[in-house]
Coordinates of C-alpha atoms in Angstrom, one line a residue:
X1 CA -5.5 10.5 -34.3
X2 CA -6.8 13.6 -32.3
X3 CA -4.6 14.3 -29.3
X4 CA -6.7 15.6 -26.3
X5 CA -5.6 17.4 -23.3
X6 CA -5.9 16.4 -19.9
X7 CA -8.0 19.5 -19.4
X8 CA -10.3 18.4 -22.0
X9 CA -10.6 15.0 -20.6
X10 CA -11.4 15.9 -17.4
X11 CA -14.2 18.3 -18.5
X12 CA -15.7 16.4 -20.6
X13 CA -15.8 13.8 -18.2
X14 CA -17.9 15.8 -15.9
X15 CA -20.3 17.5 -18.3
X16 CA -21.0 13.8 -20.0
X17 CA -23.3 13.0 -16.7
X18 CA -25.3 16.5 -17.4
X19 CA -26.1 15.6 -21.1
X20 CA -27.2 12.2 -20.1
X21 CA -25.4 10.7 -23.0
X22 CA -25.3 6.7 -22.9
X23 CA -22.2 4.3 -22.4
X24 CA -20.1 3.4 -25.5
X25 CA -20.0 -0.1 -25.5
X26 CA -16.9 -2.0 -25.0
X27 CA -16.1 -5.3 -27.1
X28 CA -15.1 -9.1 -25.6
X29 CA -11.6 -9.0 -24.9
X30 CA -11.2 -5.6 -25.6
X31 CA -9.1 -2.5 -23.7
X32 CA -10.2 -2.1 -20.7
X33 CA -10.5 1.3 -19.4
X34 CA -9.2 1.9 -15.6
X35 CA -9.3 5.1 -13.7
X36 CA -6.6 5.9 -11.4
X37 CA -6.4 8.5 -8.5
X38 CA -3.3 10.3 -9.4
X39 CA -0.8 9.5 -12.5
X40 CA 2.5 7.5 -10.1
X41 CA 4.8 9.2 -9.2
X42 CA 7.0 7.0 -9.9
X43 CA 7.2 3.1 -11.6
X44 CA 9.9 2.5 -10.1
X45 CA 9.7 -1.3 -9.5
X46 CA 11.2 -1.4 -6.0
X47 CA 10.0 1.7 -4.8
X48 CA 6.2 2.5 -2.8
X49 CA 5.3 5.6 -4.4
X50 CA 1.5 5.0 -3.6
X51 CA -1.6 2.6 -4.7
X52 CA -2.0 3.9 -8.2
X53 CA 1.3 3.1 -8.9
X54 CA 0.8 -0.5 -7.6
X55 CA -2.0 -0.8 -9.7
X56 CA 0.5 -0.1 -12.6
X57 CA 3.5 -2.1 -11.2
X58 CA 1.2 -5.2 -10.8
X59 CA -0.4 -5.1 -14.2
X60 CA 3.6 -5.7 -16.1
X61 CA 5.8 -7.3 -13.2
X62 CA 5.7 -10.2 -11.3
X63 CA 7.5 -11.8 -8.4
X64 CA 8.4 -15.1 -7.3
X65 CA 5.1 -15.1 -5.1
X66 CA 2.0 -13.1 -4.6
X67 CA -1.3 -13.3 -3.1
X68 CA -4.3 -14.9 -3.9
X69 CA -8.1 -13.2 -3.5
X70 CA -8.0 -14.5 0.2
X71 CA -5.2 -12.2 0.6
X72 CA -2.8 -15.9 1.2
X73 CA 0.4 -16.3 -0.4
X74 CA 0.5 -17.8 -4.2
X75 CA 3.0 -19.0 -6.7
X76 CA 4.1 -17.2 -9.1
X77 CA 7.5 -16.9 -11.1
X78 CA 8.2 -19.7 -8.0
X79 CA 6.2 -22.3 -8.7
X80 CA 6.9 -24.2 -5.5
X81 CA 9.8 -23.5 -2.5
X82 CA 10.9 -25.6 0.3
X83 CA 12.5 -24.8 3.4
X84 CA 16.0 -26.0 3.8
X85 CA 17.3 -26.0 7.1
X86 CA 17.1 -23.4 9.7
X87 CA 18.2 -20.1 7.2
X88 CA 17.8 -21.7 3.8
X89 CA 14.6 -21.7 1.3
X90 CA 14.5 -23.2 -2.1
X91 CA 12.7 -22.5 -4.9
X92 CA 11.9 -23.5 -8.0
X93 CA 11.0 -21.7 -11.0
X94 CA 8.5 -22.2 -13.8
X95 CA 9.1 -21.6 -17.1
X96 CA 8.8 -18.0 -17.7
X97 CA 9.4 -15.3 -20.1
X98 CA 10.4 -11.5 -20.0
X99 CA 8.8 -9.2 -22.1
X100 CA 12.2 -8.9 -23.9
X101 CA 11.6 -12.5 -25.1
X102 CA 14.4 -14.0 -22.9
X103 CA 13.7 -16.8 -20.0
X104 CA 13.2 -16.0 -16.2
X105 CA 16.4 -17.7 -15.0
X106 CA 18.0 -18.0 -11.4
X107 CA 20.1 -15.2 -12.4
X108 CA 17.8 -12.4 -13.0
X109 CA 16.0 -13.5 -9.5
X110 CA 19.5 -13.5 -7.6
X111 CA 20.5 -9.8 -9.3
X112 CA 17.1 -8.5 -8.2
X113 CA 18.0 -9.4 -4.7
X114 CA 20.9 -8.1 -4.8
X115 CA 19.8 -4.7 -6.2
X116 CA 17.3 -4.1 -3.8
X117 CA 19.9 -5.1 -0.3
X118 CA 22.5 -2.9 -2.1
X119 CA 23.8 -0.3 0.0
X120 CA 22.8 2.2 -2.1
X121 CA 19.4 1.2 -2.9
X122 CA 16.3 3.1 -2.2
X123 CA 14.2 0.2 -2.8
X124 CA 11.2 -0.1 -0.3
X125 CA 12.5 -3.4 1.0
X126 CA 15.7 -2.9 1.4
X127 CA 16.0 -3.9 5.4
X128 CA 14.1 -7.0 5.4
X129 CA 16.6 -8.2 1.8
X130 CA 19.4 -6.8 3.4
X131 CA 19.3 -10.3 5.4
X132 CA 19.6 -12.2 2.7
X133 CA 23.2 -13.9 3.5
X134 CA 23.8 -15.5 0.4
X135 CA 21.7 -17.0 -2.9
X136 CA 23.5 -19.6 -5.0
X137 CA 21.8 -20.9 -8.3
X138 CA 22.9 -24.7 -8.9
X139 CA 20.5 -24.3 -12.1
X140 CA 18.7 -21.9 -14.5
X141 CA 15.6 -22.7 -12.7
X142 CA 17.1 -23.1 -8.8
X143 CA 17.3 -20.3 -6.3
X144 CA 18.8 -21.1 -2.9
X145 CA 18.6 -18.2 -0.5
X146 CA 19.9 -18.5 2.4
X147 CA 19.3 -15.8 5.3
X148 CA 21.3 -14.7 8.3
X149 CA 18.4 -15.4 10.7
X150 CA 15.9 -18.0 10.7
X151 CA 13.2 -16.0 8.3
X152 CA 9.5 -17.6 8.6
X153 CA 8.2 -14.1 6.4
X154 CA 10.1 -14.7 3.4
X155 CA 7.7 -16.0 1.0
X156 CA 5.4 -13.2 2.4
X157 CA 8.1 -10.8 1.5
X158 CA 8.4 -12.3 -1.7
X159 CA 4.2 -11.6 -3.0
X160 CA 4.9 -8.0 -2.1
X161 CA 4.2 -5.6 -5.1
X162 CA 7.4 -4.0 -4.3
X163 CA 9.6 -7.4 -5.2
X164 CA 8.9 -8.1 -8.7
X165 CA 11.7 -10.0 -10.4
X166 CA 13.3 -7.6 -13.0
X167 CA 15.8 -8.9 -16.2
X168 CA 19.0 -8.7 -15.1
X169 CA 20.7 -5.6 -16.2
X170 CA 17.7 -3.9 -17.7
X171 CA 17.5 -1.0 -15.0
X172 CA 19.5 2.4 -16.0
X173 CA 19.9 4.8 -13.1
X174 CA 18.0 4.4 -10.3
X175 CA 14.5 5.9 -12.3
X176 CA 14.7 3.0 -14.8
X177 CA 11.5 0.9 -15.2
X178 CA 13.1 -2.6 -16.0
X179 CA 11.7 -5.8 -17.6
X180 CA 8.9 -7.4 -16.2
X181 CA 7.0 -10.7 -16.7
X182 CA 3.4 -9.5 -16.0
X183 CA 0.7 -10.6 -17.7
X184 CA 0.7 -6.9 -19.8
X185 CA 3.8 -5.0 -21.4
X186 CA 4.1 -1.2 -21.1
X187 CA 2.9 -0.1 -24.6
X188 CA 3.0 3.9 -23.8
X189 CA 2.5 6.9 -21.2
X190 CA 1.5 11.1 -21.4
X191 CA 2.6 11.8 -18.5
X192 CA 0.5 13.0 -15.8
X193 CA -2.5 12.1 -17.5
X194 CA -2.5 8.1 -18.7
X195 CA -0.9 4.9 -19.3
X196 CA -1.3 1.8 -21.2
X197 CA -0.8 -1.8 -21.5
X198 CA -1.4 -4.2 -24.0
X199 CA -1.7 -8.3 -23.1
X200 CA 1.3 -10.2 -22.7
X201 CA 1.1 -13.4 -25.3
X202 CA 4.3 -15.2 -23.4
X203 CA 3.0 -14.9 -19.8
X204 CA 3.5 -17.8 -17.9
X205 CA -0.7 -19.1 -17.3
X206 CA -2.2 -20.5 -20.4
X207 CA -5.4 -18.2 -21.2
X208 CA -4.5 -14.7 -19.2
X209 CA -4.7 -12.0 -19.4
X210 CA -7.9 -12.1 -20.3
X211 CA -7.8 -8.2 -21.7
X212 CA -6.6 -7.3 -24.5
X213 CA -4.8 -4.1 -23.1
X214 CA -5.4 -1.8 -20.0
X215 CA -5.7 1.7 -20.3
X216 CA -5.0 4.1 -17.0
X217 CA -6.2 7.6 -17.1
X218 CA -5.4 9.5 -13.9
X219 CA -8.5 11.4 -12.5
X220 CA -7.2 13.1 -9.6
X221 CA -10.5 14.8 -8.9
X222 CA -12.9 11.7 -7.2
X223 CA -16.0 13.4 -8.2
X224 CA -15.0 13.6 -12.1
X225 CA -13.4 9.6 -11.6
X226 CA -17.2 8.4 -10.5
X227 CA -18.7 10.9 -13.0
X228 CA -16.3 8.9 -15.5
X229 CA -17.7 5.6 -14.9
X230 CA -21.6 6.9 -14.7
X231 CA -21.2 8.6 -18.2
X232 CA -19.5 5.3 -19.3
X233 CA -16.0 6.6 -20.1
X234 CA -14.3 4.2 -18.0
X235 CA -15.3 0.9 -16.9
X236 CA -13.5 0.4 -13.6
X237 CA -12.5 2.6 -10.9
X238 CA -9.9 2.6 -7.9
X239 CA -10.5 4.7 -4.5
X240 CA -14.4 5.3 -5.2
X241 CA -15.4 8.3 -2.9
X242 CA -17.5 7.2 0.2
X243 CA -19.8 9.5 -0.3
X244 CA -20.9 7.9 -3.7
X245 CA -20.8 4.5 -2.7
X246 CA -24.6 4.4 -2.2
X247 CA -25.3 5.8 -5.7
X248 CA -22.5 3.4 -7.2
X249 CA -24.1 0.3 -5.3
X250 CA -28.1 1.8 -6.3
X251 CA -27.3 2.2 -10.0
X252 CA -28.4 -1.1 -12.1
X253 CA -25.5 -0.5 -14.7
X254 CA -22.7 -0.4 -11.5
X255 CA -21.3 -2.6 -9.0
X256 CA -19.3 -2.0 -6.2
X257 CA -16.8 -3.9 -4.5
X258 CA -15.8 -3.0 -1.2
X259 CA -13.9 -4.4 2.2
X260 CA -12.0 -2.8 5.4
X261 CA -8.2 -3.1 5.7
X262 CA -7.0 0.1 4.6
X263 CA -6.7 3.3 7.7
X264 CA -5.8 6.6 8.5
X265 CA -3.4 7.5 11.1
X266 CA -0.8 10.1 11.6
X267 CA 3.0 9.9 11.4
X268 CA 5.6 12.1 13.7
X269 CA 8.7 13.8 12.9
X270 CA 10.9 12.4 16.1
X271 CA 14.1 14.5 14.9
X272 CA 13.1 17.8 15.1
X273 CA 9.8 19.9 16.2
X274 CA 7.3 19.5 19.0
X275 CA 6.8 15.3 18.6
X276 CA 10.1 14.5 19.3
X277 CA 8.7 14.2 22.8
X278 CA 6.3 10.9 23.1
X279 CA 3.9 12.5 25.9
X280 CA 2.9 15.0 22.8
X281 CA 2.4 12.2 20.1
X282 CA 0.3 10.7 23.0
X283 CA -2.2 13.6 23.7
X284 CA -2.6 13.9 20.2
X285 CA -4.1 10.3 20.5
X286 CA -5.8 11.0 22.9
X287 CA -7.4 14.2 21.3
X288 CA -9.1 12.6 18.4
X289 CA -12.5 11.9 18.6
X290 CA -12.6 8.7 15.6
X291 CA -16.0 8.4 15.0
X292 CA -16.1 11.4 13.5
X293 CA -13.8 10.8 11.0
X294 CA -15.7 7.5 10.1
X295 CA -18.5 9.7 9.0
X296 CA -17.3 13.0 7.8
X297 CA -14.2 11.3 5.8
X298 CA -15.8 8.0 5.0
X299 CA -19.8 8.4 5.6
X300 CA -20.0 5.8 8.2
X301 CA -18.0 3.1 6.0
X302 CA -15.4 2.6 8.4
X303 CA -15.0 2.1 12.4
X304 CA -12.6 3.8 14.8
X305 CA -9.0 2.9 15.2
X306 CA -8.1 3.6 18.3
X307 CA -4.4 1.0 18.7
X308 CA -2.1 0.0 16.0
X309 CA -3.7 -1.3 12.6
X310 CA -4.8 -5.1 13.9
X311 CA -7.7 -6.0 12.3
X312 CA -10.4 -7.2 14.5
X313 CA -11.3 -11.1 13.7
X314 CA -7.4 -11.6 13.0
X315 CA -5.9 -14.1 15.0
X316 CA -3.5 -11.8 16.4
X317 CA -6.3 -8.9 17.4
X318 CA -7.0 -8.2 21.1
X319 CA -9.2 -6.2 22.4
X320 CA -8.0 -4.2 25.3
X321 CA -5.0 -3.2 23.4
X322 CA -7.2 -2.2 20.3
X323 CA -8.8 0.7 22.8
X324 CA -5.4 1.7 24.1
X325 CA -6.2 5.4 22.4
X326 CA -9.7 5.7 23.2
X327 CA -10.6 9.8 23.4
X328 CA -9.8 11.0 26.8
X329 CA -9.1 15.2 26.6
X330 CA -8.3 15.2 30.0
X331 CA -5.3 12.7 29.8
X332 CA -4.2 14.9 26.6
X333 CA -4.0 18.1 28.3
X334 CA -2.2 16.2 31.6
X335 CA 0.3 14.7 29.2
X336 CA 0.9 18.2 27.3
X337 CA 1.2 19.7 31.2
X338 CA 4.0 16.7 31.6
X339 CA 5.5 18.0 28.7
X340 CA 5.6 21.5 29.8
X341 CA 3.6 22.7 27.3
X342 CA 0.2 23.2 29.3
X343 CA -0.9 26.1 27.2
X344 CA -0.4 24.6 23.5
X345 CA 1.8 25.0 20.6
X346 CA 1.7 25.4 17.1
X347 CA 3.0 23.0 14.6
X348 CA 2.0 22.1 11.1
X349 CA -0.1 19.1 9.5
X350 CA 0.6 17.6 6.4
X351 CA -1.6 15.8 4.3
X352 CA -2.7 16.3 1.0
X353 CA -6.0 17.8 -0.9
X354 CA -5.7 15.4 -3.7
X355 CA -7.5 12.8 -1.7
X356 CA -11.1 13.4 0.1
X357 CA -10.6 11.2 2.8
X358 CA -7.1 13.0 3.6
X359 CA -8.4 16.4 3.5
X360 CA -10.9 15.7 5.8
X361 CA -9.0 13.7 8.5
X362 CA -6.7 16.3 8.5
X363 CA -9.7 19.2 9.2
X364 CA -10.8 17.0 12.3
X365 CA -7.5 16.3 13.6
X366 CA -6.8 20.0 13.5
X367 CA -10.3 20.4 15.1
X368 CA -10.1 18.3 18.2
X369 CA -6.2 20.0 18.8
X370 CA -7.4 23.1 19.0
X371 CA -9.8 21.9 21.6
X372 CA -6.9 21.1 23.8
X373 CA -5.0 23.9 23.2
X374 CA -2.6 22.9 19.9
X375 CA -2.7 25.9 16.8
X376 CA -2.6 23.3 13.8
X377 CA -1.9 24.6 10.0
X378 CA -2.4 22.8 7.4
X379 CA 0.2 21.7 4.3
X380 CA -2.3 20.4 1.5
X381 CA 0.1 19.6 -1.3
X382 CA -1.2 17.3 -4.7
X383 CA -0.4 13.7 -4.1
X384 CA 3.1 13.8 -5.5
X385 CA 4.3 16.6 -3.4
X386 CA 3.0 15.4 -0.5
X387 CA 4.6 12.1 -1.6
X388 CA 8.2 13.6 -1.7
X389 CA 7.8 15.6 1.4
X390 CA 6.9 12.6 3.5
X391 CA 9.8 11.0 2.2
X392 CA 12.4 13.5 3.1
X393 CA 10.9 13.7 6.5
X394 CA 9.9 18.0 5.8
X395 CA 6.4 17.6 8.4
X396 CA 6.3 17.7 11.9
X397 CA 3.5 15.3 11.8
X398 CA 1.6 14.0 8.9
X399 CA -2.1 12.6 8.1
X400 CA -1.1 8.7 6.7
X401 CA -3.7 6.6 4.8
X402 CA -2.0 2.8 4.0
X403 CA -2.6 -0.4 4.9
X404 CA 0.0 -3.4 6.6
X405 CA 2.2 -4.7 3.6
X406 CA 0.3 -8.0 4.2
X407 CA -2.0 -9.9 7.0
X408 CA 0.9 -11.4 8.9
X409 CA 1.7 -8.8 12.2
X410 CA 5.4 -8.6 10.0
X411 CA 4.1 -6.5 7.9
X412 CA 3.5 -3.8 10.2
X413 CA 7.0 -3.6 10.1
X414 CA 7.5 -1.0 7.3
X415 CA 4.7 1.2 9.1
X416 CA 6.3 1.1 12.6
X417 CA 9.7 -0.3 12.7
X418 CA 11.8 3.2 13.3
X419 CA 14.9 1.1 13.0
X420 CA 14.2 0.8 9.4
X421 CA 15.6 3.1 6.5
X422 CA 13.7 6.2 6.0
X423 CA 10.9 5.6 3.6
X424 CA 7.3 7.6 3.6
X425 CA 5.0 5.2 4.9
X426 CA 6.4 5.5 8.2
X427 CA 7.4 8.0 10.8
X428 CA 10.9 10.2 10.7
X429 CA 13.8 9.8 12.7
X430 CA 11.7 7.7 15.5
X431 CA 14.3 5.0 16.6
X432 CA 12.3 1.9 18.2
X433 CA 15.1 -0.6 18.5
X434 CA 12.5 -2.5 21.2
X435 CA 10.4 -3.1 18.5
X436 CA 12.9 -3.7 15.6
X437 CA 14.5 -6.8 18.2
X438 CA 11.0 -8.0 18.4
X439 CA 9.9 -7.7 14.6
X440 CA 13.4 -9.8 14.3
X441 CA 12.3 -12.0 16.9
X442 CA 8.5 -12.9 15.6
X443 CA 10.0 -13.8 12.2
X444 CA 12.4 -16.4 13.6
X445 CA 9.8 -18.2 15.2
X446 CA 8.1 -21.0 13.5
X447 CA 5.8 -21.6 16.8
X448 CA 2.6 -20.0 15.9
X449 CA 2.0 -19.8 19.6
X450 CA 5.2 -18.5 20.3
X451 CA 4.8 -16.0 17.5
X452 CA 1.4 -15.0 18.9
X453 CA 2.9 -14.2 22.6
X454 CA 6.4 -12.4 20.4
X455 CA 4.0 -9.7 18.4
X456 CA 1.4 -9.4 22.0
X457 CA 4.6 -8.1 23.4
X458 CA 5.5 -5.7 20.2
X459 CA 2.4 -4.5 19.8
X460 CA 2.5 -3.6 23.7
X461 CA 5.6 -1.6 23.1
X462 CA 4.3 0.3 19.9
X463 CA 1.3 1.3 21.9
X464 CA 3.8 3.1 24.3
X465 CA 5.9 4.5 22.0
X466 CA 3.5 6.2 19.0
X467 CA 5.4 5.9 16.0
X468 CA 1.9 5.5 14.2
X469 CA -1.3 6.3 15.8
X470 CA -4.7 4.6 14.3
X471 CA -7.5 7.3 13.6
X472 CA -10.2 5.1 11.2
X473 CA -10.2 2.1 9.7
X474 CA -12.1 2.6 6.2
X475 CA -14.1 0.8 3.6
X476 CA -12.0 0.6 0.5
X477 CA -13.8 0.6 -2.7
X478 CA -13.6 -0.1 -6.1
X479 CA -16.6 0.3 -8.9
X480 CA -17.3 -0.9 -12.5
X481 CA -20.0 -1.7 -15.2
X482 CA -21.6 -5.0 -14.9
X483 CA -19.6 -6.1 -17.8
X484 CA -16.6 -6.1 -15.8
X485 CA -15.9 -9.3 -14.7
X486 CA -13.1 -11.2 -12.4
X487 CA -12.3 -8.3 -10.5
X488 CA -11.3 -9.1 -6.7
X489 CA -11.5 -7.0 -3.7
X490 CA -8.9 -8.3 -2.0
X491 CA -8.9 -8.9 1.5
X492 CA -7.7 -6.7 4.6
X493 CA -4.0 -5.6 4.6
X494 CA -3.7 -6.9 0.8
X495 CA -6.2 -4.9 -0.5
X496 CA -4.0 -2.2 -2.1
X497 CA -2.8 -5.2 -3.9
X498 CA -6.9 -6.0 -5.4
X499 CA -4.5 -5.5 -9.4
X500 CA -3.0 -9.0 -8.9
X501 CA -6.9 -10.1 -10.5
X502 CA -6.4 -7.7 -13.3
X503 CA -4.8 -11.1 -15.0
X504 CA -8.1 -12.6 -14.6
X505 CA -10.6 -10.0 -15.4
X506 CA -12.9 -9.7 -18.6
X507 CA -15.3 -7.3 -20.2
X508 CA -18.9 -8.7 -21.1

């Protein structure tokens, strides 16, 4: 077998387009070849170390729930749950097997709660599990959990990528990968440049995976990932580049698959530097003129985002609130005069180059602050760097590109609930116990209406307070061959999460 660098792969991904050479075909059932945006950081099963490694997690683990292609919650290692009483919820397994060959049993689910509420955890879901009071298991197949609160969210938090159910005791360290029950098993990994899967012959629905095997090659250059699938070295890609979606969409070999959900906004550093002080985080929302980042980041595939991340059409949306940030220089500069900074400051950006759509929010960001008077550098680490320093709060503020953990308000709570452990999809050191009582609150209430008046109030409060400001809402895309079929787009907040379909998707 001839080993090939990533250097090599790269290139010759790019010069394949120039010689015009035609796509190998791909067999039935075959290995499907996927190209990532970056190699993960990180598998870690609990931890959010990006989309790419999502993609990864939710090709080998499952949880008790996920989501379905309307972006509603599914069963999955659960294959139904009851609520019992005010605190409790039952559920009940299917009969399901690791890829060690042993069962799914109430054991391994209780364990995996328990690792991820552990005080020492650094899972990514560690607050919301941390009320978790108690989880008995009358059965191999029975999982009582019973929270400290009334907890209407908690077959939401379930179908999040970041709570598969791992085999009890198979994690080493806090790095270990653990034993899934995906429909693929890990079959191997050169790091930094790919990683494969192979199908799963014990997974839990009759028929899938439909693949043979998955393999992930990280093209952290968009131009050479689309020049990958025109050349027919790939047959799917993730995060396809606005600016080629019309080609993608024009070519008869191609498809493209594309919905809003995902944003841009920025993060603060609230313990230290110049955004410690709300009035600054507000003139910086205040400085941004959006549209333009709709068109120079994401070529008009996208609108403005000018509130927190509530998508318009969701029962929850309203739409005074959704302009609360509408540009308005002159109330920036009277807020920076409040703040006793009338003449500027300096302070530093970070974001990251790997990613176009980062770069270039970040270059109008620091474009519009000048206009007001703020000196802006920019800190354009690759994606893994930028990935660790947003997680040890080292920015003063930061370009963020992410989506709501589901369509549910709760799960803006990892992006705006400063009361929550530090993690990188939120801002650092930004208390908001208002908003962490009210997040507390809204999922406690089984009232719909009551709900709906609980998150009004929050999202009033978040407004005020800035821990995340909305710049864009953008068109998230993902392209293949036309023999790529049973790929989903999913919908809105879930469609980082578009790899639950991977179990259903075939090559012509």
């Amino acid at each position: 077998m001839v080993s090939i660098s990533r250097r090599g792969l790269l290139a010759a991904g790019a010069a394949l387009p120039l010689l015009g050479l035609k796509a190998r075909a791909q067999a039935p059932g075959k290995v499907l070849r996927f190209a990532l945006s970056s190699f993960p950081p990180s598998m870690q099963p609990w931890m959010h170390t990006g989309t790419a490694a999502l993609t990864v997690k939710l090709l080998i683990f499952r949880g008790l729930t996920g989501f379905d292609e309307k972006g509603e919650v599914r069963p999955e290692l659960a294959e139904s749950w009851t609520q019992d009483g005010p605190t409790g919820w039952v559920f009940k397994l299917r009969e399901a097997t690791f890829h060690n060959g042993k069962p799914v049993t109430a054991e391994d689910v209780k364990w995996t709660l328990e690792q991820v509420a552990a005080p020492n955890s650094t899972a990514f879901m560690k607050a919301e599990f941390g009320g978790v009071d108690r989880i008995e298991t009358p059965d191999p197949r029975t999982v009582r959990i019973v929270m400290k609160e009334p907890t209407v969210t908690l077959p939401i938090w379930l179908a999040s990528p970041h709570m598969p159910i791992i085999a009890k005791d198979s994690i080493e360290g806090r790095a270990g990968l653990g034993i899934g029950a995906g429909p693929f098993t890990l079959k191997g990994q050169e790091r930094g440049v790919s990683i494969e899967v192979a199908k799963f012959d014990k997974y839990y629905k009759p028929g899938l995976p439909k693949l043979a095997g998955v393999k992930l090659t990280a093209y952290a250059d968009e131009n050479l990932r689309v020049a990958a699938l025109q050349a027919g070295d790939v047959d799917l890609i993730e995060y396809v580049p606005w600016q080629h979606m019309n080609a993608i969409e024009k070519d008869p070999r191609l498809s493209l698959v594309a919905t809003d959900g995902p944003f841009m906004g920025l993060n603060f550093n609230g313990g230290s530097g110049p955004f410690k002080d709300v009035r600054l985080r507000q003139a910086v929302a205040h400085a941004v003129r959006r549209e333009e980042i709709v068109q120079a980041a994401f070529f008009g595939r996208g609108s403005k985002l000018e509130g927190i991340p509530i998508a318009p059409g969701s029962p929850w949306f309203d739409e005074a609130r959704s302009k609360y940030w509408a540009y308005d220089k002159d109330k920036a500069k009277k807020l920076m005069a409040e703040a006793g900074v009338a003449n500027g400051f300096s302070c530093t950006l970070l974001s990251t180059a790997q990613y176009g759509m980062h770069k270039s929010t970040a270059e109008i960001v620091q474009a519009h602050l000048s206009e007001i008077g703020i000196e802006v550098k920019l800190n354009l680490p690759d994606w893994a760097g930028r990935v660790d320093a947003a997680g040890k709060g080292r920015y003063e503020f930061m370009v963020q590109g992410t989506t709501a953990d589901n369509n549910d308000p709760d799960g803006l709570a990892p992006l705006i609930d400063g009361d929550l452990p530090p993690n990188m999809a939120r801002s650092w050191q930004i208390p908001t116990p208002e908003m962490h009582m009210l997040f507390a609150k809204g999922r406690a209430e089984f009232d719909p209406a009551k709900r709906k008046a609980i998150y009004a109030e929050l999202e009033t409060v978040a407004l005020k307070q800035a821990p995340l400001v909305g710049l864009a809402w953008r068109s998230q895309g993902y392209g293949m061959t036309k023999g790529v079929t049973g790929f989903k787009s999913y919908p809105g907040s879930t469609n980082f999460f578009s790899a639950y379909s991977m179990e259903e998707t075939s090559l012509a």
